[in-house]
Amino acid sequence: MPELNGIMKPVEDGKVVDGTASGNSPSSTKTRSGNTLDKDAFLQLLVAQMKYQDPLQPTSNTEYISQLATFSSLEEMQNLNKAMTNLQGTNLVGKQVVLKVTSEATGNTSYVSGYVDYVTIENGKTYLVVEGKPYNIEDLESVVDEAYLEAISLAESFKEAVSKLPKPEHVTLDDKENIEAVRDAVNKMTGYQQGFLDVDSLNKLKQLLEQLAKLEGDKEDDGSTETPDVDEPDEDTEVEKPDAGEDGGGEGNE
């Protein structure tokens, strides 16, 4: 029976244990996160296949060439993907982003939002620095537009302001200034920003303005101008008129 000690190797945790010097090199013992099969793992599989192939039925040269071509394609695709990731991170500088971060200790998921200060690349990975802390670009959840953020902020402020106004049935003329201030703020918004406003709050503001106009109309009716009373002469009182003949008329006759 042929000696198989040079061919058979022990296997631990699904991996071939190599006792040679090459098997103890840092590259062979380097751990990889996740279950991703990168180009280094692919090359190791190819070398292991060549090393432990059956000498009586060796793999054909054509098959090796095909595998090498596949390896080259995989390497090019990974390099392209890395370049695209780096470019994506660079384009996010100054943008408002939302990151979905999972804690390695507890496994809990939390959301972090803020502006990307700068981008750093370490060990081939791209990190977004938000508020001084680096986050893996793979944690990126969404990118938020500035106009959208402003519209959301205005909508929240409008809803809060309307909630502080009285109910339409309780409104008085003393509330006129506050109601008109909210109305003016809405009129200054763009059509895009007004599209985010709460419908119920808009209806309440409309009812308040209608009630305010009604109160102002009632006030004008109650404050109409009245004709002042003028004392008229009594009918029994005779008004004496001077006699034309008595005024110097005697001197003329003399």
PDB file of C-alpha atoms in Angstrom:
ATOM      1  CA  MET A   1       0.000   0.000   0.000  1.00  0.00           C
ATOM      2  CA  PRO A   2       1.524   3.382  -0.954  1.00  0.00           C
ATOM      3  CA  GLU A   3       2.602   5.760   1.765  1.00  0.00           C
ATOM      4  CA  LEU A   4      -0.061   8.473   2.224  1.00  0.00           C
ATOM      5  CA  ASN A   5       1.492  10.461   5.059  1.00  0.00           C
ATOM      6  CA  GLY A   6       2.721  13.086   2.629  1.00  0.00           C
ATOM      7  CA  ILE A   7      -0.750  13.513   1.159  1.00  0.00           C
ATOM      8  CA  MET A   8      -3.115  13.208   4.085  1.00  0.00           C
ATOM      9  CA  LYS A   9      -3.246  16.171   6.452  1.00  0.00           C
ATOM     10  CA  PRO A  10      -5.186  16.652   9.709  1.00  0.00           C
ATOM     11  CA  VAL A  11      -8.299  18.826   9.583  1.00  0.00           C
ATOM     12  CA  GLU A  12      -9.511  21.047  12.439  1.00  0.00           C
ATOM     13  CA  ASP A  13     -12.672  23.196  12.323  1.00  0.00           C
ATOM     14  CA  GLY A  14     -13.038  22.510   8.625  1.00  0.00           C
ATOM     15  CA  LYS A  15      -9.524  23.749   7.814  1.00  0.00           C
ATOM     16  CA  VAL A  16      -6.408  21.819   6.778  1.00  0.00           C
ATOM     17  CA  VAL A  17      -3.675  22.094   9.416  1.00  0.00           C
ATOM     18  CA  ASP A  18      -0.332  22.607   7.697  1.00  0.00           C
ATOM     19  CA  GLY A  19       2.759  21.917   9.781  1.00  0.00           C
ATOM     20  CA  THR A  20       5.168  23.452   7.280  1.00  0.00           C
ATOM     21  CA  ALA A  21       6.780  26.850   7.671  1.00  0.00           C
ATOM     22  CA  SER A  22       4.431  28.396   5.147  1.00  0.00           C
ATOM     23  CA  GLY A  23       1.456  27.315   7.205  1.00  0.00           C
ATOM     24  CA  ASN A  24       2.748  29.283  10.207  1.00  0.00           C
ATOM     25  CA  SER A  25       3.271  32.540   8.294  1.00  0.00           C
ATOM     26  CA  PRO A  26       1.267  35.638   9.366  1.00  0.00           C
ATOM     27  CA  SER A  27      -0.656  35.630   6.113  1.00  0.00           C
ATOM     28  CA  SER A  28      -1.941  32.132   6.697  1.00  0.00           C
ATOM     29  CA  THR A  29      -2.942  32.775  10.299  1.00  0.00           C
ATOM     30  CA  LYS A  30      -4.547  36.153   9.628  1.00  0.00           C
ATOM     31  CA  THR A  31      -8.210  36.115  10.645  1.00  0.00           C
ATOM     32  CA  ARG A  32     -10.934  37.574   8.483  1.00  0.00           C
ATOM     33  CA  SER A  33     -14.172  39.024   9.812  1.00  0.00           C
ATOM     34  CA  GLY A  34     -17.417  37.578   8.544  1.00  0.00           C
ATOM     35  CA  ASN A  35     -17.867  34.783   6.036  1.00  0.00           C
ATOM     36  CA  THR A  36     -16.735  36.738   2.963  1.00  0.00           C
ATOM     37  CA  LEU A  37     -14.475  34.808   0.575  1.00  0.00           C
ATOM     38  CA  ASP A  38     -11.874  37.369  -0.434  1.00  0.00           C
ATOM     39  CA  LYS A  39      -9.082  37.064  -2.994  1.00  0.00           C
ATOM     40  CA  ASP A  40      -6.579  35.816  -0.399  1.00  0.00           C
ATOM     41  CA  ALA A  41      -8.859  32.958   0.604  1.00  0.00           C
ATOM     42  CA  PHE A  42      -9.485  32.125  -3.044  1.00  0.00           C
ATOM     43  CA  LEU A  43      -5.748  31.984  -3.720  1.00  0.00           C
ATOM     44  CA  GLN A  44      -5.168  29.778  -0.672  1.00  0.00           C
ATOM     45  CA  LEU A  45      -7.853  27.369  -1.877  1.00  0.00           C
ATOM     46  CA  LEU A  46      -6.215  27.221  -5.280  1.00  0.00           C
ATOM     47  CA  VAL A  47      -2.777  26.531  -3.785  1.00  0.00           C
ATOM     48  CA  ALA A  48      -4.215  23.883  -1.470  1.00  0.00           C
ATOM     49  CA  GLN A  49      -5.923  22.226  -4.421  1.00  0.00           C
ATOM     50  CA  MET A  50      -2.650  22.069  -6.345  1.00  0.00           C
ATOM     51  CA  LYS A  51      -0.714  20.875  -3.308  1.00  0.00           C
ATOM     52  CA  TYR A  52      -3.052  18.078  -2.268  1.00  0.00           C
ATOM     53  CA  GLN A  53      -4.303  16.879  -5.632  1.00  0.00           C
ATOM     54  CA  ASP A  54      -4.253  13.213  -6.450  1.00  0.00           C
ATOM     55  CA  PRO A  55      -0.940  12.522  -8.232  1.00  0.00           C
ATOM     56  CA  LEU A  56      -2.567   9.710 -10.187  1.00  0.00           C
ATOM     57  CA  GLN A  57      -5.313  12.049 -11.463  1.00  0.00           C
ATOM     58  CA  PRO A  58      -3.842  15.553 -11.520  1.00  0.00           C
ATOM     59  CA  THR A  59      -5.945  18.555 -12.419  1.00  0.00           C
ATOM     60  CA  SER A  60      -5.619  19.596 -16.050  1.00  0.00           C
ATOM     61  CA  ASN A  61      -3.784  22.764 -17.044  1.00  0.00           C
ATOM     62  CA  THR A  62      -6.954  24.081 -18.666  1.00  0.00           C
ATOM     63  CA  GLU A  63      -8.808  23.940 -15.368  1.00  0.00           C
ATOM     64  CA  TYR A  64      -6.005  25.780 -13.591  1.00  0.00           C
ATOM     65  CA  ILE A  65      -5.997  28.497 -16.239  1.00  0.00           C
ATOM     66  CA  SER A  66      -9.763  28.883 -15.839  1.00  0.00           C
ATOM     67  CA  GLN A  67      -9.427  29.181 -12.061  1.00  0.00           C
ATOM     68  CA  LEU A  68      -6.617  31.734 -12.410  1.00  0.00           C
ATOM     69  CA  ALA A  69      -8.792  33.784 -14.744  1.00  0.00           C
ATOM     70  CA  THR A  70     -11.581  33.656 -12.200  1.00  0.00           C
ATOM     71  CA  PHE A  71      -9.150  34.754  -9.510  1.00  0.00           C
ATOM     72  CA  SER A  72      -8.012  37.738 -11.629  1.00  0.00           C
ATOM     73  CA  SER A  73     -11.613  38.781 -12.242  1.00  0.00           C
ATOM     74  CA  LEU A  74     -12.393  38.533  -8.540  1.00  0.00           C
ATOM     75  CA  GLU A  75      -9.380  40.689  -7.667  1.00  0.00           C
ATOM     76  CA  GLU A  76     -10.341  43.361 -10.202  1.00  0.00           C
ATOM     77  CA  MET A  77     -13.930  43.446  -8.974  1.00  0.00           C
ATOM     78  CA  GLN A  78     -12.806  43.821  -5.360  1.00  0.00           C
ATOM     79  CA  ASN A  79     -10.417  46.626  -6.260  1.00  0.00           C
ATOM     80  CA  LEU A  80     -13.158  48.388  -8.203  1.00  0.00           C
ATOM     81  CA  ASN A  81     -15.606  47.975  -5.329  1.00  0.00           C
ATOM     82  CA  LYS A  82     -13.052  49.396  -2.883  1.00  0.00           C
ATOM     83  CA  ALA A  83     -12.428  52.400  -5.130  1.00  0.00           C
ATOM     84  CA  MET A  84     -16.163  53.056  -5.461  1.00  0.00           C
ATOM     85  CA  THR A  85     -16.607  52.821  -1.689  1.00  0.00           C
ATOM     86  CA  ASN A  86     -13.820  55.319  -1.099  1.00  0.00           C
ATOM     87  CA  LEU A  87     -15.339  57.675  -3.675  1.00  0.00           C
ATOM     88  CA  GLN A  88     -18.758  57.360  -2.057  1.00  0.00           C
ATOM     89  CA  GLY A  89     -17.305  58.226   1.332  1.00  0.00           C
ATOM     90  CA  THR A  90     -15.514  61.279  -0.069  1.00  0.00           C
ATOM     91  CA  ASN A  91     -18.744  62.564  -1.623  1.00  0.00           C
ATOM     92  CA  LEU A  92     -20.474  62.347   1.778  1.00  0.00           C
ATOM     93  CA  VAL A  93     -18.244  64.943   3.431  1.00  0.00           C
ATOM     94  CA  GLY A  94     -20.450  67.791   4.696  1.00  0.00           C
ATOM     95  CA  LYS A  95     -23.645  65.763   4.231  1.00  0.00           C
ATOM     96  CA  GLN A  96     -26.214  64.954   6.889  1.00  0.00           C
ATOM     97  CA  VAL A  97     -26.278  61.166   7.332  1.00  0.00           C
ATOM     98  CA  VAL A  98     -28.055  58.582   9.458  1.00  0.00           C
ATOM     99  CA  LEU A  99     -26.025  55.570  10.600  1.00  0.00           C
ATOM    100  CA  LYS A 100     -27.420  52.281  11.891  1.00  0.00           C
ATOM    101  CA  VAL A 101     -24.889  51.088  14.440  1.00  0.00           C
ATOM    102  CA  THR A 102     -24.958  47.672  16.118  1.00  0.00           C
ATOM    103  CA  SER A 103     -23.088  47.248  19.378  1.00  0.00           C
ATOM    104  CA  GLU A 104     -20.637  44.335  19.337  1.00  0.00           C
ATOM    105  CA  ALA A 105     -20.992  43.906  23.108  1.00  0.00           C
ATOM    106  CA  THR A 106     -24.784  43.890  23.505  1.00  0.00           C
ATOM    107  CA  GLY A 107     -26.009  43.451  19.937  1.00  0.00           C
ATOM    108  CA  ASN A 108     -28.372  46.409  20.358  1.00  0.00           C
ATOM    109  CA  THR A 109     -29.001  48.638  17.371  1.00  0.00           C
ATOM    110  CA  SER A 110     -28.969  52.428  17.632  1.00  0.00           C
ATOM    111  CA  TYR A 111     -29.189  55.281  15.147  1.00  0.00           C
ATOM    112  CA  VAL A 112     -26.652  58.092  14.907  1.00  0.00           C
ATOM    113  CA  SER A 113     -27.248  61.223  12.832  1.00  0.00           C
ATOM    114  CA  GLY A 114     -25.013  64.164  12.071  1.00  0.00           C
ATOM    115  CA  TYR A 115     -22.758  65.778   9.505  1.00  0.00           C
ATOM    116  CA  VAL A 116     -19.770  63.937   8.053  1.00  0.00           C
ATOM    117  CA  ASP A 117     -16.678  65.898   9.086  1.00  0.00           C
ATOM    118  CA  TYR A 118     -14.168  63.906   7.034  1.00  0.00           C
ATOM    119  CA  VAL A 119     -13.431  60.412   5.720  1.00  0.00           C
ATOM    120  CA  THR A 120     -10.593  58.138   6.782  1.00  0.00           C
ATOM    121  CA  ILE A 121      -9.393  54.839   5.291  1.00  0.00           C
ATOM    122  CA  GLU A 122      -7.816  52.249   7.557  1.00  0.00           C
ATOM    123  CA  ASN A 123      -6.820  48.688   6.597  1.00  0.00           C
ATOM    124  CA  GLY A 124      -8.719  49.017   3.342  1.00  0.00           C
ATOM    125  CA  LYS A 125     -11.950  50.067   5.074  1.00  0.00           C
ATOM    126  CA  THR A 126     -13.663  53.445   4.762  1.00  0.00           C
ATOM    127  CA  TYR A 127     -14.830  55.241   7.906  1.00  0.00           C
ATOM    128  CA  LEU A 128     -17.113  58.262   8.156  1.00  0.00           C
ATOM    129  CA  VAL A 129     -16.194  60.602  10.997  1.00  0.00           C
ATOM    130  CA  VAL A 130     -19.382  62.071  12.502  1.00  0.00           C
ATOM    131  CA  GLU A 131     -19.050  64.415  15.474  1.00  0.00           C
ATOM    132  CA  GLY A 132     -15.497  63.227  16.025  1.00  0.00           C
ATOM    133  CA  LYS A 133     -16.296  59.485  16.030  1.00  0.00           C
ATOM    134  CA  PRO A 134     -15.465  57.119  13.136  1.00  0.00           C
ATOM    135  CA  TYR A 135     -18.192  54.829  11.782  1.00  0.00           C
ATOM    136  CA  ASN A 136     -17.849  52.125   9.163  1.00  0.00           C
ATOM    137  CA  ILE A 137     -19.398  53.214   5.884  1.00  0.00           C
ATOM    138  CA  GLU A 138     -21.254  49.895   5.862  1.00  0.00           C
ATOM    139  CA  ASP A 139     -23.346  51.285   8.761  1.00  0.00           C
ATOM    140  CA  LEU A 140     -24.703  54.036   6.509  1.00  0.00           C
ATOM    141  CA  GLU A 141     -28.514  54.004   6.614  1.00  0.00           C
ATOM    142  CA  SER A 142     -29.496  57.131   4.669  1.00  0.00           C
ATOM    143  CA  VAL A 143     -28.319  60.529   3.444  1.00  0.00           C
ATOM    144  CA  VAL A 144     -30.605  63.465   4.221  1.00  0.00           C
ATOM    145  CA  ASP A 145     -31.022  66.562   2.039  1.00  0.00           C
ATOM    146  CA  GLU A 146     -30.661  70.018   3.630  1.00  0.00           C
ATOM    147  CA  ALA A 147     -33.966  71.267   2.215  1.00  0.00           C
ATOM    148  CA  TYR A 148     -35.743  68.230   3.635  1.00  0.00           C
ATOM    149  CA  LEU A 149     -34.280  68.829   7.099  1.00  0.00           C
ATOM    150  CA  GLU A 150     -35.330  72.478   7.023  1.00  0.00           C
ATOM    151  CA  ALA A 151     -38.859  71.574   5.938  1.00  0.00           C
ATOM    152  CA  ILE A 152     -39.193  69.006   8.716  1.00  0.00           C
ATOM    153  CA  SER A 153     -37.936  71.502  11.292  1.00  0.00           C
ATOM    154  CA  LEU A 154     -40.397  74.176  10.141  1.00  0.00           C
ATOM    155  CA  ALA A 155     -43.265  71.680  10.198  1.00  0.00           C
ATOM    156  CA  GLU A 156     -42.492  70.708  13.784  1.00  0.00           C
ATOM    157  CA  SER A 157     -42.251  74.367  14.850  1.00  0.00           C
ATOM    158  CA  PHE A 158     -45.571  75.155  13.155  1.00  0.00           C
ATOM    159  CA  LYS A 159     -47.358  72.261  14.857  1.00  0.00           C
ATOM    160  CA  GLU A 160     -46.014  73.310  18.245  1.00  0.00           C
ATOM    161  CA  ALA A 161     -47.013  76.941  17.717  1.00  0.00           C
ATOM    162  CA  VAL A 162     -50.585  76.023  16.704  1.00  0.00           C
ATOM    163  CA  SER A 163     -50.936  73.707  19.702  1.00  0.00           C
ATOM    164  CA  LYS A 164     -50.305  76.686  21.992  1.00  0.00           C
ATOM    165  CA  LEU A 165     -53.151  78.706  20.443  1.00  0.00           C
ATOM    166  CA  PRO A 166     -56.615  78.529  22.039  1.00  0.00           C
ATOM    167  CA  LYS A 167     -59.482  76.534  20.599  1.00  0.00           C
ATOM    168  CA  PRO A 168     -61.588  78.386  18.006  1.00  0.00           C
ATOM    169  CA  GLU A 169     -64.568  78.629  20.388  1.00  0.00           C
ATOM    170  CA  HIS A 170     -62.374  80.224  23.055  1.00  0.00           C
ATOM    171  CA  VAL A 171     -60.491  82.713  20.890  1.00  0.00           C
ATOM    172  CA  THR A 172     -60.635  86.427  21.729  1.00  0.00           C
ATOM    173  CA  LEU A 173     -59.279  89.569  20.145  1.00  0.00           C
ATOM    174  CA  ASP A 174     -56.362  89.386  22.571  1.00  0.00           C
ATOM    175  CA  ASP A 175     -55.133  86.338  20.592  1.00  0.00           C
ATOM    176  CA  LYS A 176     -55.036  88.267  17.331  1.00  0.00           C
ATOM    177  CA  GLU A 177     -51.298  88.991  17.406  1.00  0.00           C
ATOM    178  CA  ASN A 178     -50.279  85.370  18.013  1.00  0.00           C
ATOM    179  CA  ILE A 179     -52.659  83.972  15.403  1.00  0.00           C
ATOM    180  CA  GLU A 180     -51.524  86.414  12.729  1.00  0.00           C
ATOM    181  CA  ALA A 181     -47.871  85.690  13.542  1.00  0.00           C
ATOM    182  CA  VAL A 182     -48.402  81.987  12.812  1.00  0.00           C
ATOM    183  CA  ARG A 183     -50.298  82.853   9.631  1.00  0.00           C
ATOM    184  CA  ASP A 184     -47.482  85.108   8.421  1.00  0.00           C
ATOM    185  CA  ALA A 185     -44.920  82.375   9.111  1.00  0.00           C
ATOM    186  CA  VAL A 186     -46.876  79.942   6.934  1.00  0.00           C
ATOM    187  CA  ASN A 187     -47.179  82.485   4.122  1.00  0.00           C
ATOM    188  CA  LYS A 188     -43.393  82.920   4.083  1.00  0.00           C
ATOM    189  CA  MET A 189     -42.813  79.176   3.518  1.00  0.00           C
ATOM    190  CA  THR A 190     -42.234  77.720   0.073  1.00  0.00           C
ATOM    191  CA  GLY A 191     -44.685  75.301  -1.489  1.00  0.00           C
ATOM    192  CA  TYR A 192     -42.294  72.441  -0.760  1.00  0.00           C
ATOM    193  CA  GLN A 193     -42.095  73.377   2.917  1.00  0.00           C
ATOM    194  CA  GLN A 194     -45.865  73.826   3.237  1.00  0.00           C
ATOM    195  CA  GLY A 195     -46.315  70.270   1.961  1.00  0.00           C
ATOM    196  CA  PHE A 196     -44.884  68.960   5.248  1.00  0.00           C
ATOM    197  CA  LEU A 197     -47.295  70.913   7.496  1.00  0.00           C
ATOM    198  CA  ASP A 198     -49.734  68.988   9.665  1.00  0.00           C
ATOM    199  CA  VAL A 199     -53.230  68.984   8.129  1.00  0.00           C
ATOM    200  CA  ASP A 200     -55.064  69.162  11.470  1.00  0.00           C
ATOM    201  CA  SER A 201     -52.964  72.139  12.539  1.00  0.00           C
ATOM    202  CA  LEU A 202     -53.699  73.906   9.247  1.00  0.00           C
ATOM    203  CA  ASN A 203     -57.437  73.355   9.727  1.00  0.00           C
ATOM    204  CA  LYS A 204     -57.263  74.736  13.265  1.00  0.00           C
ATOM    205  CA  LEU A 205     -55.409  77.828  12.051  1.00  0.00           C
ATOM    206  CA  LYS A 206     -58.060  78.372   9.382  1.00  0.00           C
ATOM    207  CA  GLN A 207     -60.848  78.142  11.955  1.00  0.00           C
ATOM    208  CA  LEU A 208     -59.031  80.558  14.254  1.00  0.00           C
ATOM    209  CA  LEU A 209     -58.666  83.122  11.462  1.00  0.00           C
ATOM    210  CA  GLU A 210     -62.352  82.806  10.585  1.00  0.00           C
ATOM    211  CA  GLN A 211     -63.393  83.233  14.209  1.00  0.00           C
ATOM    212  CA  LEU A 212     -61.058  86.211  14.571  1.00  0.00           C
ATOM    213  CA  ALA A 213     -62.572  87.893  11.501  1.00  0.00           C
ATOM    214  CA  LYS A 214     -66.041  87.333  12.926  1.00  0.00           C
ATOM    215  CA  LEU A 215     -65.099  88.926  16.241  1.00  0.00           C
ATOM    216  CA  GLU A 216     -63.652  91.964  14.474  1.00  0.00           C
ATOM    217  CA  GLY A 217     -66.847  92.324  12.433  1.00  0.00           C
ATOM    218  CA  ASP A 218     -69.007  92.229  15.558  1.00  0.00           C
ATOM    219  CA  LYS A 219     -66.818  94.883  17.166  1.00  0.00           C
ATOM    220  CA  GLU A 220     -67.323  97.241  14.214  1.00  0.00           C
ATOM    221  CA  ASP A 221     -71.101  96.788  14.404  1.00  0.00           C
ATOM    222  CA  ASP A 222     -71.185  97.600  18.121  1.00  0.00           C
ATOM    223  CA  GLY A 223     -68.971 100.657  17.736  1.00  0.00           C
ATOM    224  CA  SER A 224     -71.057 102.459  15.024  1.00  0.00           C
ATOM    225  CA  THR A 225     -71.131 106.307  15.281  1.00  0.00           C
ATOM    226  CA  GLU A 226     -74.231 107.789  17.076  1.00  0.00           C
ATOM    227  CA  THR A 227     -75.680 111.297  16.374  1.00  0.00           C
ATOM    228  CA  PRO A 228     -75.082 113.533  19.388  1.00  0.00           C
ATOM    229  CA  ASP A 229     -78.090 115.166  21.097  1.00  0.00           C
ATOM    230  CA  VAL A 230     -78.539 118.880  20.297  1.00  0.00           C
ATOM    231  CA  ASP A 231     -80.751 121.156  22.431  1.00  0.00           C
ATOM    232  CA  GLU A 232     -83.544 122.594  20.277  1.00  0.00           C
ATOM    233  CA  PRO A 233     -85.322 125.856  21.230  1.00  0.00           C
ATOM    234  CA  ASP A 234     -88.653 125.611  23.031  1.00  0.00           C
ATOM    235  CA  GLU A 235     -91.742 126.322  20.901  1.00  0.00           C
ATOM    236  CA  ASP A 236     -93.212 128.724  23.560  1.00  0.00           C
ATOM    237  CA  THR A 237     -90.102 130.845  23.662  1.00  0.00           C
ATOM    238  CA  GLU A 238     -90.391 133.968  21.478  1.00  0.00           C
ATOM    239  CA  VAL A 239     -87.280 135.246  19.898  1.00  0.00           C
ATOM    240  CA  GLU A 240     -87.257 139.065  19.785  1.00  0.00           C
ATOM    241  CA  LYS A 241     -85.942 140.591  16.610  1.00  0.00           C
ATOM    242  CA  PRO A 242     -84.683 144.176  16.504  1.00  0.00           C
ATOM    243  CA  ASP A 243     -86.954 146.724  14.738  1.00  0.00           C
ATOM    244  CA  ALA A 244     -85.346 148.328  11.765  1.00  0.00           C
ATOM    245  CA  GLY A 245     -87.169 151.616  12.414  1.00  0.00           C
ATOM    246  CA  GLU A 246     -85.916 151.838  15.957  1.00  0.00           C
ATOM    247  CA  ASP A 247     -82.324 151.519  14.986  1.00  0.00           C
ATOM    248  CA  GLY A 248     -81.484 155.113  14.080  1.00  0.00           C
ATOM    249  CA  GLY A 249     -84.650 155.571  12.118  1.00  0.00           C
ATOM    250  CA  GLY A 250     -85.753 158.634  14.234  1.00  0.00           C
ATOM    251  CA  GLU A 251     -82.689 160.575  13.354  1.00  0.00           C
ATOM    252  CA  GLY A 252     -83.422 160.146   9.745  1.00  0.00           C
ATOM    253  CA  ASN A 253     -86.963 161.547  10.141  1.00  0.00           C
ATOM    254  CA  GLU A 254     -85.793 164.601  11.947  1.00  0.00           C
TER     255      GLU A 254
END
